[in-house]
Short mmCIF file of C-alpha atoms in Angstrom, two decimals:
data_model
loop_
_atom_site.label_atom_id
_atom_site.label_comp_id
_atom_site.label_asym_id
_atom_site.label_seq_id
_atom_site.Cartn_x
_atom_site.Cartn_y
_atom_site.Cartn_z
CA MET A 1 -11.13 -6.05 1.71
CA ASP A 2 -13.31 -4.51 4.51
CA GLY A 3 -10.47 -5.24 6.83
CA ALA A 4 -8.00 -3.18 4.77
CA LEU A 5 -10.45 -0.11 4.83
CA GLU A 6 -10.88 -0.53 8.61
CA SER A 7 -7.30 -0.75 9.10
CA LEU A 8 -6.57 2.35 7.03
CA ARG A 9 -9.27 4.19 9.11
CA ARG A 10 -7.58 3.58 12.21
CA ASP A 11 -4.20 4.46 10.78
CA PHE A 12 -5.66 7.75 9.49
CA ALA A 13 -7.26 8.40 12.83
CA GLY A 14 -3.60 8.33 14.44
CA LEU A 15 -2.34 10.76 11.98
CA ARG A 16 -2.40 14.30 13.61
CA SER A 17 -4.21 16.85 11.63
CA GLY A 18 -3.79 19.77 14.03
CA ARG A 19 -6.77 18.96 16.11
CA ALA A 20 -6.75 17.00 19.23
CA SER A 21 -8.08 13.46 18.87
CA PRO A 22 -7.81 10.61 21.48
CA ALA A 23 -6.69 8.25 18.47
CA LEU A 24 -3.50 10.29 18.26
CA ILE A 25 -2.10 8.80 21.52
CA GLU A 26 -4.02 5.73 21.98
CA PRO A 27 -1.30 3.54 20.32
CA VAL A 28 1.34 4.80 22.89
CA ARG A 29 2.61 1.98 25.14
CA VAL A 30 3.48 2.75 28.65
CA GLU A 31 6.22 0.95 30.81
CA ALA A 32 3.92 -0.21 33.59
CA TYR A 33 3.46 -3.43 35.84
CA GLY A 34 6.61 -4.96 34.66
CA GLY A 35 5.80 -4.64 30.95
CA GLU A 36 4.58 -2.53 28.24
CA VAL A 37 0.83 -1.75 28.17
CA PRO A 38 -1.37 0.55 25.99
CA LEU A 39 -2.02 3.92 27.25
CA THR A 40 -5.74 3.11 27.40
CA GLN A 41 -5.14 0.37 30.32
CA VAL A 42 -3.58 2.95 32.66
CA GLY A 43 -5.66 5.89 32.16
CA SER A 44 -8.53 7.55 30.35
CA ILE A 45 -8.10 10.11 27.34
CA ALA A 46 -10.25 13.17 27.08
CA VAL A 47 -10.41 16.01 24.73
CA PRO A 48 -11.30 19.09 26.88
CA GLU A 49 -10.48 21.64 24.19
CA ALA A 50 -9.93 21.68 20.36
CA ARG A 51 -6.05 21.80 20.81
CA MET A 52 -5.61 19.82 24.22
CA LEU A 53 -5.73 16.11 25.13
CA THR A 54 -5.82 15.07 28.82
CA VAL A 55 -4.97 11.57 30.26
CA GLN A 56 -6.42 10.74 33.59
CA VAL A 57 -3.94 8.37 35.05
CA TRP A 58 -5.46 5.73 37.43
CA ASP A 59 -2.60 4.91 39.18
CA ARG A 60 -0.69 7.93 40.65
CA SER A 61 2.75 6.06 40.49
CA LEU A 62 2.40 5.77 36.72
CA VAL A 63 2.01 9.43 36.06
CA GLY A 64 5.85 9.94 35.20
CA ALA A 65 5.76 6.75 32.89
CA VAL A 66 2.71 8.00 31.04
CA GLU A 67 4.30 11.40 30.45
CA ARG A 68 7.62 9.80 29.36
CA ALA A 69 5.84 7.48 26.99
CA ILE A 70 4.11 10.26 25.21
CA ARG A 71 7.13 12.44 25.01
CA ASP A 72 9.13 9.50 23.65
CA SER A 73 6.35 8.44 21.32
CA GLY A 74 8.00 10.26 18.23
CA LEU A 75 4.56 12.38 17.85
CA GLY A 76 6.15 15.61 18.61
CA LEU A 77 4.16 16.20 21.60
CA ASN A 78 5.20 17.89 25.04
CA PRO A 79 3.05 16.57 27.79
CA SER A 80 2.97 17.90 31.39
CA ALA A 81 1.65 16.39 34.71
CA ASP A 82 -0.80 18.12 36.87
CA GLY A 83 -1.47 15.68 39.80
CA GLN A 84 -2.93 12.60 38.30
CA THR A 85 -3.70 14.34 35.00
CA VAL A 86 -1.36 14.47 32.22
CA ARG A 87 -2.05 17.65 29.87
CA VAL A 88 -0.97 17.25 26.20
CA PRO A 89 -1.21 20.32 24.13
CA ILE A 90 -1.32 19.92 20.53
CA PRO A 91 1.07 22.44 18.81
CA GLN A 92 0.28 23.98 15.45
CA LEU A 93 1.57 22.12 12.49
CA THR A 94 4.28 23.46 10.32
CA GLU A 95 4.11 23.44 6.47
CA GLU A 96 7.01 20.83 6.46
CA ARG A 97 5.29 18.70 9.18
CA ARG A 98 2.01 18.82 6.98
CA ASN A 99 3.77 17.55 3.94
CA GLU A 100 5.32 14.82 5.93
CA LEU A 101 2.06 13.80 7.33
CA ALA A 102 0.49 13.68 3.88
CA ARG A 103 3.27 11.35 2.59
CA THR A 104 2.63 9.03 5.63
CA ALA A 105 -1.01 9.02 4.75
CA ALA A 106 -0.04 8.07 1.21
CA LYS A 107 2.04 5.16 2.52
CA TYR A 108 -0.78 4.05 4.71
CA ALA A 109 -3.17 4.26 1.66
CA GLU A 110 -0.96 2.35 -0.64
CA ASN A 111 -0.44 -0.58 2.02
CA ALA A 112 -4.33 -0.83 2.06
CA LYS A 113 -4.30 -1.13 -1.71
CA ILE A 114 -1.72 -3.71 -1.46
CA ALA A 115 -3.95 -5.68 0.95
CA VAL A 116 -7.05 -5.29 -1.15
CA ARG A 117 -5.01 -6.57 -4.19
CA GLY A 118 -3.85 -9.42 -2.11
CA VAL A 119 -7.49 -10.33 -1.48
CA ARG A 120 -8.23 -10.14 -5.21
CA ARG A 121 -5.32 -12.45 -5.95
CA ASP A 122 -6.83 -15.05 -3.39
CA GLY A 123 -10.20 -14.81 -5.00
CA MET A 124 -8.73 -15.32 -8.55
CA ASP A 125 -6.58 -18.22 -7.35
CA GLN A 126 -9.73 -19.74 -5.93
CA THR A 127 -11.78 -19.60 -9.07
CA LYS A 128 -8.91 -21.08 -10.98
CA THR A 129 -8.63 -23.95 -8.45
CA LEU A 130 -12.47 -24.60 -8.66
CA GLU A 131 -12.25 -24.77 -12.58
CA LYS A 132 -9.52 -27.14 -12.31
CA LYS A 133 -11.43 -29.28 -10.11
CA SER A 134 -14.17 -29.05 -12.83
CA GLU A 135 -16.66 -27.58 -10.30
CA ILE A 136 -17.26 -24.45 -12.37
CA SER A 137 -16.90 -23.70 -16.10
CA GLN A 138 -14.68 -21.32 -17.91
CA ASP A 139 -17.61 -18.94 -18.51
CA ASP A 140 -18.36 -18.86 -14.72
CA VAL A 141 -14.49 -18.25 -14.07
CA LYS A 142 -14.76 -15.23 -16.48
CA ILE A 143 -17.70 -13.96 -14.77
CA TRP A 144 -16.29 -14.29 -11.24
CA SER A 145 -13.10 -12.79 -12.33
CA GLU A 146 -14.93 -9.69 -13.74
CA ALA A 147 -16.93 -9.41 -10.52
CA ILE A 148 -13.74 -9.76 -8.42
CA GLN A 149 -12.06 -7.00 -10.49
CA LYS A 150 -15.03 -4.80 -10.17
CA LEU A 151 -15.07 -5.18 -6.47
CA THR A 152 -11.29 -4.53 -6.15
CA ASP A 153 -11.69 -1.46 -8.23
CA GLN A 154 -14.56 -0.06 -6.03
CA TYR A 155 -12.27 -0.47 -2.93
CA VAL A 156 -9.21 1.18 -4.37
CA LYS A 157 -11.54 4.15 -5.49
CA ARG A 158 -12.84 4.38 -1.73
CA ILE A 159 -9.11 4.26 -0.46
CA ASP A 160 -8.30 6.93 -3.03
CA ASP A 161 -11.29 9.07 -1.79
CA MET A 162 -10.27 8.47 1.87
CA LEU A 163 -6.65 9.57 1.16
CA ALA A 164 -7.82 12.81 -0.53
CA GLU A 165 -10.14 13.64 2.42
CA LYS A 166 -7.37 13.20 4.78
CA GLU A 167 -4.82 15.07 2.69
CA ARG A 168 -7.45 17.99 2.60
CA GLU A 169 -7.80 17.78 6.37
CA ILE A 170 -4.05 17.69 7.05
CA LYS A 171 -3.31 20.72 4.58
CA GLN A 172 -6.07 22.62 5.96
CA VAL A 173 -4.49 25.44 8.14
#
């Protein structure tokens, strides 16, 4: 269940909320060295100001590939090269784009809830298996099932809280 929360944190970090964050472009993959590599393996990402990201590309021959990869990433960003540095201005979000990001955040949260419920199902299956093998009593199954459900409810609430916080951040103008 912790893994589902951590995955959701990473997904939310990649959602643009109008502020520059290195996590926004970290997942971008660059065509380099005969394959696709993560952006973080060809340069370092920095946030020099609130609405600007910069990528200091280590290999001068990859500046164009980095610029192209960011432009084609579907993030709505328009990078520009300046020597070995690629500047990525973060534009203001439109109301339509904010609503779209909020829907995407909700999808990420629902996927995390599905993962948590999958863990719950596995835990319930294990308790039933132990009962069939006569390793635990029916009373223990009931106690464990209630504990598993309580834990699941706590994680679902944490996911809902994270979603509400992210939606507030996205909707903030």
